[in-house]
Coordinates of C-alpha atoms in Angstrom, one line a residue:
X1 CA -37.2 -11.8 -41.5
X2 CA -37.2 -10.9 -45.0
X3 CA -41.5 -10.1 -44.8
X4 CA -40.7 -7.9 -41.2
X5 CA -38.0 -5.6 -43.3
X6 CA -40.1 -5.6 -46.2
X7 CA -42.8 -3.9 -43.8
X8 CA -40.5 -0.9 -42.5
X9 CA -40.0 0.2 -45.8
X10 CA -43.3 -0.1 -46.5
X11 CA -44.1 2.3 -43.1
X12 CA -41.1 4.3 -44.6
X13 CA -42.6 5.2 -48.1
X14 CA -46.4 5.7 -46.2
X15 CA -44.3 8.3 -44.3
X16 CA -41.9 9.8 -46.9
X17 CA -38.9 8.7 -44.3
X18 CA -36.0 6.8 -44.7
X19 CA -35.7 2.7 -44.0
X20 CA -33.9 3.0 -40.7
X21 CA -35.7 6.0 -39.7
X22 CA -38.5 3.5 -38.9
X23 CA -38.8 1.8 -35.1
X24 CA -41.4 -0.9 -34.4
X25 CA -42.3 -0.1 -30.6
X26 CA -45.5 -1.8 -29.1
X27 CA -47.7 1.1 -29.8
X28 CA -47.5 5.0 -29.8
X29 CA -47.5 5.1 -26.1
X30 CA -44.2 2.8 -26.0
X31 CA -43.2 5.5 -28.9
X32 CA -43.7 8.3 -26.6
X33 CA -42.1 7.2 -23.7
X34 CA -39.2 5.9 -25.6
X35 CA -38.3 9.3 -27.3
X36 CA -39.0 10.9 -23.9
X37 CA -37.1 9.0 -21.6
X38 CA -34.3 9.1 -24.5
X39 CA -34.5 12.9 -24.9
X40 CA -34.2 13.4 -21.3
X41 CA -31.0 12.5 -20.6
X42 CA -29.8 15.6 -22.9
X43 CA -32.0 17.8 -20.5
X44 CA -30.9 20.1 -17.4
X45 CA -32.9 21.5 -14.3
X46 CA -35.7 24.3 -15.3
X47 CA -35.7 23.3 -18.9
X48 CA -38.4 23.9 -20.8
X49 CA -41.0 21.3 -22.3
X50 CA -44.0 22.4 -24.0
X51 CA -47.2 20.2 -24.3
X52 CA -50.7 21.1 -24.8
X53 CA -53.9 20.9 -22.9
X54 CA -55.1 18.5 -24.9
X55 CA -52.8 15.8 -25.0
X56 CA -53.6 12.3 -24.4
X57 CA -52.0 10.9 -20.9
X58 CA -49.4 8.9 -22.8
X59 CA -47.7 12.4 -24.2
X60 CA -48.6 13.7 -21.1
X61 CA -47.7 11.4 -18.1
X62 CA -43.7 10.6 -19.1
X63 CA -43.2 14.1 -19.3
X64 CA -44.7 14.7 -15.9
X65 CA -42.6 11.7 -14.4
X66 CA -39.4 13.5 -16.0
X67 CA -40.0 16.8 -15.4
X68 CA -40.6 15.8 -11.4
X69 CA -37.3 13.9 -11.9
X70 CA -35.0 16.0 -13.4
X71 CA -36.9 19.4 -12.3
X72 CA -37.9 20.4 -15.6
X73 CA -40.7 23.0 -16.4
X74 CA -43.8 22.0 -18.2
X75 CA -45.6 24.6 -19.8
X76 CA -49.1 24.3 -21.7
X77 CA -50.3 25.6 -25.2
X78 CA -54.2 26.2 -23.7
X79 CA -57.2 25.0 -25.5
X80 CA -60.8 27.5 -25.4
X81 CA -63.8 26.2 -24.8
X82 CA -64.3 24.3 -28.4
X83 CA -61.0 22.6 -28.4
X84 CA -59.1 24.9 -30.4
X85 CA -55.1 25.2 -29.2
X86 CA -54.4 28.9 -28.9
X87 CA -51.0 29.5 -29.9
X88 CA -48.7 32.4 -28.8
X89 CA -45.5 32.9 -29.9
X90 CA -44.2 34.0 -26.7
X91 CA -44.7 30.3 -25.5
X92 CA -42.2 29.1 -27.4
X93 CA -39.6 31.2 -26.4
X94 CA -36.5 29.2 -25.0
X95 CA -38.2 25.5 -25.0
X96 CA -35.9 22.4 -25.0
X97 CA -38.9 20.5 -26.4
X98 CA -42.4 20.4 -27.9
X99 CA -44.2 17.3 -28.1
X100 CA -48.3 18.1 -29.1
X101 CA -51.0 15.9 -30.7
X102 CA -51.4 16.2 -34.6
X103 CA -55.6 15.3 -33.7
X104 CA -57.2 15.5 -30.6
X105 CA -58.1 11.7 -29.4
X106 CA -60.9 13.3 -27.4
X107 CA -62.6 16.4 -29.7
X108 CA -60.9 15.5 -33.2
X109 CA -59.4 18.7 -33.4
X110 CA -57.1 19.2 -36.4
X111 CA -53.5 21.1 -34.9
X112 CA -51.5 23.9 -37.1
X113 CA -49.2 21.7 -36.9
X114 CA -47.1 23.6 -39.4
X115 CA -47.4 26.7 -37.5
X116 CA -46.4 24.7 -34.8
X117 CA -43.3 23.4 -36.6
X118 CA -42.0 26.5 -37.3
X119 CA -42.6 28.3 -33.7
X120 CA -40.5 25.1 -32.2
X121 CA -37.4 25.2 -35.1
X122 CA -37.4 29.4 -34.5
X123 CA -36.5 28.6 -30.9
X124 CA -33.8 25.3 -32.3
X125 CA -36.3 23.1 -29.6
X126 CA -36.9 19.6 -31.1
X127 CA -40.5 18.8 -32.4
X128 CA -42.4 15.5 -31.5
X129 CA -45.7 14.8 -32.7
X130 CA -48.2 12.4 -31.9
X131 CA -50.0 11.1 -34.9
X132 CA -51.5 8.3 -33.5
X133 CA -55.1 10.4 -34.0
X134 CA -54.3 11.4 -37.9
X135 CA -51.9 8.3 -39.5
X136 CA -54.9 6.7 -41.4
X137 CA -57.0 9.1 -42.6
X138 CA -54.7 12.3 -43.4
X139 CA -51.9 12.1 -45.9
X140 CA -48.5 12.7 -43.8
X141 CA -45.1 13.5 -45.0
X142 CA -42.6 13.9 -42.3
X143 CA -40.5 15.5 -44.6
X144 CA -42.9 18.2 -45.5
X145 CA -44.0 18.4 -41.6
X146 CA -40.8 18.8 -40.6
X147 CA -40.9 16.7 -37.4
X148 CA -38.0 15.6 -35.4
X149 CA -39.8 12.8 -34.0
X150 CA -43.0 11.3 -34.6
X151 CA -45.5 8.5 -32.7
X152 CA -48.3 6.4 -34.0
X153 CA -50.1 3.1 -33.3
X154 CA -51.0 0.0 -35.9
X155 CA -54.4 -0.5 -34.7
X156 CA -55.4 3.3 -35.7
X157 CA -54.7 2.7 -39.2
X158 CA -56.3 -0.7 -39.2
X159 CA -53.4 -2.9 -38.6
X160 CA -53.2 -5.1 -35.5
X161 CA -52.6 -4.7 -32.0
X162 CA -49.5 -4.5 -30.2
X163 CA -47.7 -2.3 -32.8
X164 CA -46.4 0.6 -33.3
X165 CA -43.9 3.1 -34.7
X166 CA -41.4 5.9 -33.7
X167 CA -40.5 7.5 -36.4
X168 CA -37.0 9.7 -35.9
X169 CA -34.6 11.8 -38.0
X170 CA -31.1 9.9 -38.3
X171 CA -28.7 12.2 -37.6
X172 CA -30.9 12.5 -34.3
X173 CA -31.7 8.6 -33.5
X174 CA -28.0 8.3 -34.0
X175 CA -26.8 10.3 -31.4
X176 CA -29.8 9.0 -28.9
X177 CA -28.9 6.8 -26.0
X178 CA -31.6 3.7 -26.3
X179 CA -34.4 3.4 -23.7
X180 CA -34.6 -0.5 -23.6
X181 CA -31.6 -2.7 -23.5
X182 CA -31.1 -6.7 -24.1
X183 CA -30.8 -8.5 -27.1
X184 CA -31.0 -7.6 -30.8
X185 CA -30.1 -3.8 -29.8
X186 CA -26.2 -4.3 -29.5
X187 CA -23.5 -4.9 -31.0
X188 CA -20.6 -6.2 -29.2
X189 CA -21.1 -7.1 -25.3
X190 CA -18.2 -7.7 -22.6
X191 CA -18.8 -8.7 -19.4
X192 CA -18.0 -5.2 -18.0
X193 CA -19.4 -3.1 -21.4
X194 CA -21.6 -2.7 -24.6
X195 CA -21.7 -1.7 -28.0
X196 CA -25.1 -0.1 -29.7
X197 CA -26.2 -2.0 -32.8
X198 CA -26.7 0.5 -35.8
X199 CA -30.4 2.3 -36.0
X200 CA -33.2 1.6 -36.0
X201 CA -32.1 -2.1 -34.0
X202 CA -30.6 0.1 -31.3
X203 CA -33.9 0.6 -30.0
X204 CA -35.6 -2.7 -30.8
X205 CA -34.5 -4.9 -27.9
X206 CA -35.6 -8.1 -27.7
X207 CA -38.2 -10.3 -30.1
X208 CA -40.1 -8.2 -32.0
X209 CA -43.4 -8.3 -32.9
X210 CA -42.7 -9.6 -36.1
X211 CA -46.8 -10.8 -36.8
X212 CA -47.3 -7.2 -35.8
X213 CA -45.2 -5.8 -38.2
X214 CA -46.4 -7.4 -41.2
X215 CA -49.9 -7.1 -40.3
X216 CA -48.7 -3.4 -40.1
X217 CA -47.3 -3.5 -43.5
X218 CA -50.4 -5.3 -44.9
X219 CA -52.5 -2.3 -43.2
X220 CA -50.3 -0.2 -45.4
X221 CA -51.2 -1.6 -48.7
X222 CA -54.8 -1.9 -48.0
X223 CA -54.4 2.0 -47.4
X224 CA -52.2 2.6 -50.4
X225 CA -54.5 0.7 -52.1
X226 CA -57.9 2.7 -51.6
X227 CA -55.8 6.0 -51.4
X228 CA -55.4 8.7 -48.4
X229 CA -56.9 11.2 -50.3
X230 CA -59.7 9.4 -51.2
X231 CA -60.0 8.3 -47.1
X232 CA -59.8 12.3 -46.5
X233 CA -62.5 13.2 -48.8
X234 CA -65.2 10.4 -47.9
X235 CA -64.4 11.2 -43.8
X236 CA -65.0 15.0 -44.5
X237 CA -68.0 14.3 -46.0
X238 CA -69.4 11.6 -43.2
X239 CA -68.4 13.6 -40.9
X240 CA -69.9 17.1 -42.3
X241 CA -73.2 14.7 -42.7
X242 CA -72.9 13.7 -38.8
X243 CA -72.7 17.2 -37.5
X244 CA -75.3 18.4 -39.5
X245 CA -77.9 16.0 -38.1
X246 CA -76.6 16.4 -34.8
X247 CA -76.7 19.7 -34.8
X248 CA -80.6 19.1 -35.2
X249 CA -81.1 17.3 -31.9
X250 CA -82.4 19.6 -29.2
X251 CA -80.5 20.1 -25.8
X252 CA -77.5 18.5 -27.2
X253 CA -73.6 20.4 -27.1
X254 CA -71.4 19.3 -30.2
X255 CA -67.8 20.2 -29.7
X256 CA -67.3 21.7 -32.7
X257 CA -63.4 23.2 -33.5
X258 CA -62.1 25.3 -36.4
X259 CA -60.2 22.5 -38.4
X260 CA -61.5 18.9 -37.3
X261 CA -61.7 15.2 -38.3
X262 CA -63.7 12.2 -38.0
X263 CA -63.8 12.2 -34.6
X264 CA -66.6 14.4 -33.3
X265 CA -67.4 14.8 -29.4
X266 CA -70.7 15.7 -27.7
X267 CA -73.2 15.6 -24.9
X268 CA -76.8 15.4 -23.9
X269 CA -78.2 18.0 -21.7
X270 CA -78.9 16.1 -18.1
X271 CA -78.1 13.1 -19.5
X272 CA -74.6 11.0 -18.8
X273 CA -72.3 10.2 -21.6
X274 CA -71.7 6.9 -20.2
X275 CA -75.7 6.4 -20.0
X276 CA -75.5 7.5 -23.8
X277 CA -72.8 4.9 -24.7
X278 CA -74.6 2.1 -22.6
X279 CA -77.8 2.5 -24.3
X280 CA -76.4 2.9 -27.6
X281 CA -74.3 -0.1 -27.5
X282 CA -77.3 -2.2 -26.7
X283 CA -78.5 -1.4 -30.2
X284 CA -75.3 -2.7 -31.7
X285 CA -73.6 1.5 -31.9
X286 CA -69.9 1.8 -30.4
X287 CA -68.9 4.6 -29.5
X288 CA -66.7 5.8 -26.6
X289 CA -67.8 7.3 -23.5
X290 CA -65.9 9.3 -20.6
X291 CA -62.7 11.2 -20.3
X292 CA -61.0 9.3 -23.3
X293 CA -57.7 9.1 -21.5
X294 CA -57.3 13.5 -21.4
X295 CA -58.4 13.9 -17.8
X296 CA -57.1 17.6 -17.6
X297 CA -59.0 18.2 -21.3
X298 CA -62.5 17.6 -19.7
X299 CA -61.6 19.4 -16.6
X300 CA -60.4 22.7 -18.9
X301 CA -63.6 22.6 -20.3
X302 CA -65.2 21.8 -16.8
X303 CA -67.3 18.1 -17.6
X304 CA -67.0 14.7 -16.6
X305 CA -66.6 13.7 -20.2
X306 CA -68.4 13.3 -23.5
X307 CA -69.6 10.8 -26.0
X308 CA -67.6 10.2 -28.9
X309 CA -67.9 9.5 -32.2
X310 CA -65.4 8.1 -34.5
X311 CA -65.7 7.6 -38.1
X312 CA -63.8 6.1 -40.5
X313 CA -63.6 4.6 -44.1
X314 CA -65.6 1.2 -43.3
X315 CA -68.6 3.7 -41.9
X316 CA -71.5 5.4 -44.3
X317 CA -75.0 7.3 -44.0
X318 CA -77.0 4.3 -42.6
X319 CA -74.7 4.1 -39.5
X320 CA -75.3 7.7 -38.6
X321 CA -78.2 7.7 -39.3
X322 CA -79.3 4.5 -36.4
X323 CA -77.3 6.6 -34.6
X324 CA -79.3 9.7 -34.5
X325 CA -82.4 7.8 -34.4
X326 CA -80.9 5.8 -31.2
X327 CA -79.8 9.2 -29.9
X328 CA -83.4 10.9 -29.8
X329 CA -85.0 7.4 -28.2
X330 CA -82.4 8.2 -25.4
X331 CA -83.7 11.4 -25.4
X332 CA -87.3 10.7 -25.0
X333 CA -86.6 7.7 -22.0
X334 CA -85.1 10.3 -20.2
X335 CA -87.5 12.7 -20.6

């Protein structure tokens, strides 16, 4: 008990949030559809939610569900043709609620998310961000962000799977009916009626994942311990490296946006990503092929899907570089 409360603070500090901020959830999809379904019981017929057409399916999917359910409107921050969002004021005008991606899973698109912040507060809507893409390899202050609500997932920060966080702001999570009921989550129960346990155990019914967690919190410390900004710097210049030498294979498209992280998205002229991704994983190369859970993404920009990419700290020039060299012997067998 003492090592599983030990880990929320050490979430907390990561975060610059309070203790009982903190919520261990299963992963960032649990997170999303928690604070969704939660949220939604404060919202009336032809309210306003704003997403973007990037989002992944899990901020995507709940919202659809709810908005069919309780006749909301969805609306859609668009993306162009390199995955950049392209934000207009006017949007925002009388939202309930704006819940976008902090990176694109699919393109590695970095999000004004400030911007983004400040458009949703001007219109007193509540902001949720998805930071399952960024927590791990950009420094993030939720203080400094200003986020009402925000989601992320253990095993994108190299903790274990199965875990995850919501992070909320108190006076908020306080006032929030819970999403999952049972044990651990209440206070006083009567045959006929219930009282909510204090947050964050309001929303944490049931066992909890308590190897999760501290496996979580150990993911933490390793972090801490190398430094975010020093995770930042060595992924901006892997992943600089990476573009540049695929930018010198012929016949290949590189989704390439304004601000961007490790993640970087492509395809091979005439050739299919999941070909790509077959072939390269016989030669020991992982990468991720397909739609990458953004179905309406890759139909916006009018493909089946791409080949991703995804570096990160553990990565150097020697993988990139099999990879590039894998890359134009896929080239040449299809030729």
């Amino acid at each position: 008990s003492e090592m599983y409360e030990k880990a929320r603070d050490k979430i907390a500090r990561f975060i610059n949030s309070e203790t009982e901020e903190i919520i261990f959830t299963h992963g960032a999809t649990e997170s999303l559809n928690l604070i969704a379904n939660s949220l939604s019981e404060e919202l009336k017929e032809n309210d306003i939610v704003l997403l973007s057409e990037m989002e992944h399916h899990a901020n995507l999917v709940p919202w659809q569900i709810i908005a069919k359910k309780k006749k909301l409107n969805l609306k859609f921050i668009p993306v162009d043709n390199e995955g950049n969002l392209i934000i207009d004021e006017e949007l925002f005008k009388n939202v309930k609620i704006v819940s976008v991606a902090h990176v694109s899973n699919a393109l590695g698109t970095l999000n004004d998310i400030k911007n983004i912040e400040e458009l949703t507060h001007k219109s007193n809507a509540l902001f949720i961000l998805d930071a399952a893409q960024s927590i791990g390899h950009i420094e993030i202050d939720v203080k400094e962000i200003n986020c009402d609500f925000m989601a992320f997932s253990g095993h994108k920060m190299l903790g274990p799977t199965g875990i995850g966080i919501l992070y909320g702001k108190k006076e908020l999570l306080e006032n929030l009916e819970p999403f999952i009921y049972g044990g651990d989550m209440i206070k006083e129960v009567s045959l006929h009626d219930s009282e909510w346990n204090d947050i964050p155990w309001k929303f944490e019914a049931g066992t909890p994942n308590i190897s999760g967690a501290i496996g979580l919190g150990k993911a933490v410390d390793y972090l801490n311990k190398i430094g975010i900004n020093n995770i930042m710097k060595y992924e901006e210049e892997l992943t600089n490296y990476l573009i540049g030498k695929l930018s010198k294979i012929e016949n290949i498209k590189i989704y390439n946006p304004k601000e961007r992280t490790g993640i970087v998205s492509f395809n091979l002229k005439n050739i299919h990503s999941h070909d790509v991704a077959e072939l390269l994983g016989k030669e020991e190369i992982c990468v991720r092929a397909g739609h990458h859970c953004c179905m309406p993404l890759m139909k916006k920009l009018k493909i089946n899907g791409t080949v991703r990419v995804s570096l990160s700290l553990y990565n150097d020039q020697k993988d990139i570089n099999k990879l590039i060299e894998s890359l134009n012997e896929i080239k040449d067998k299809f030729d």
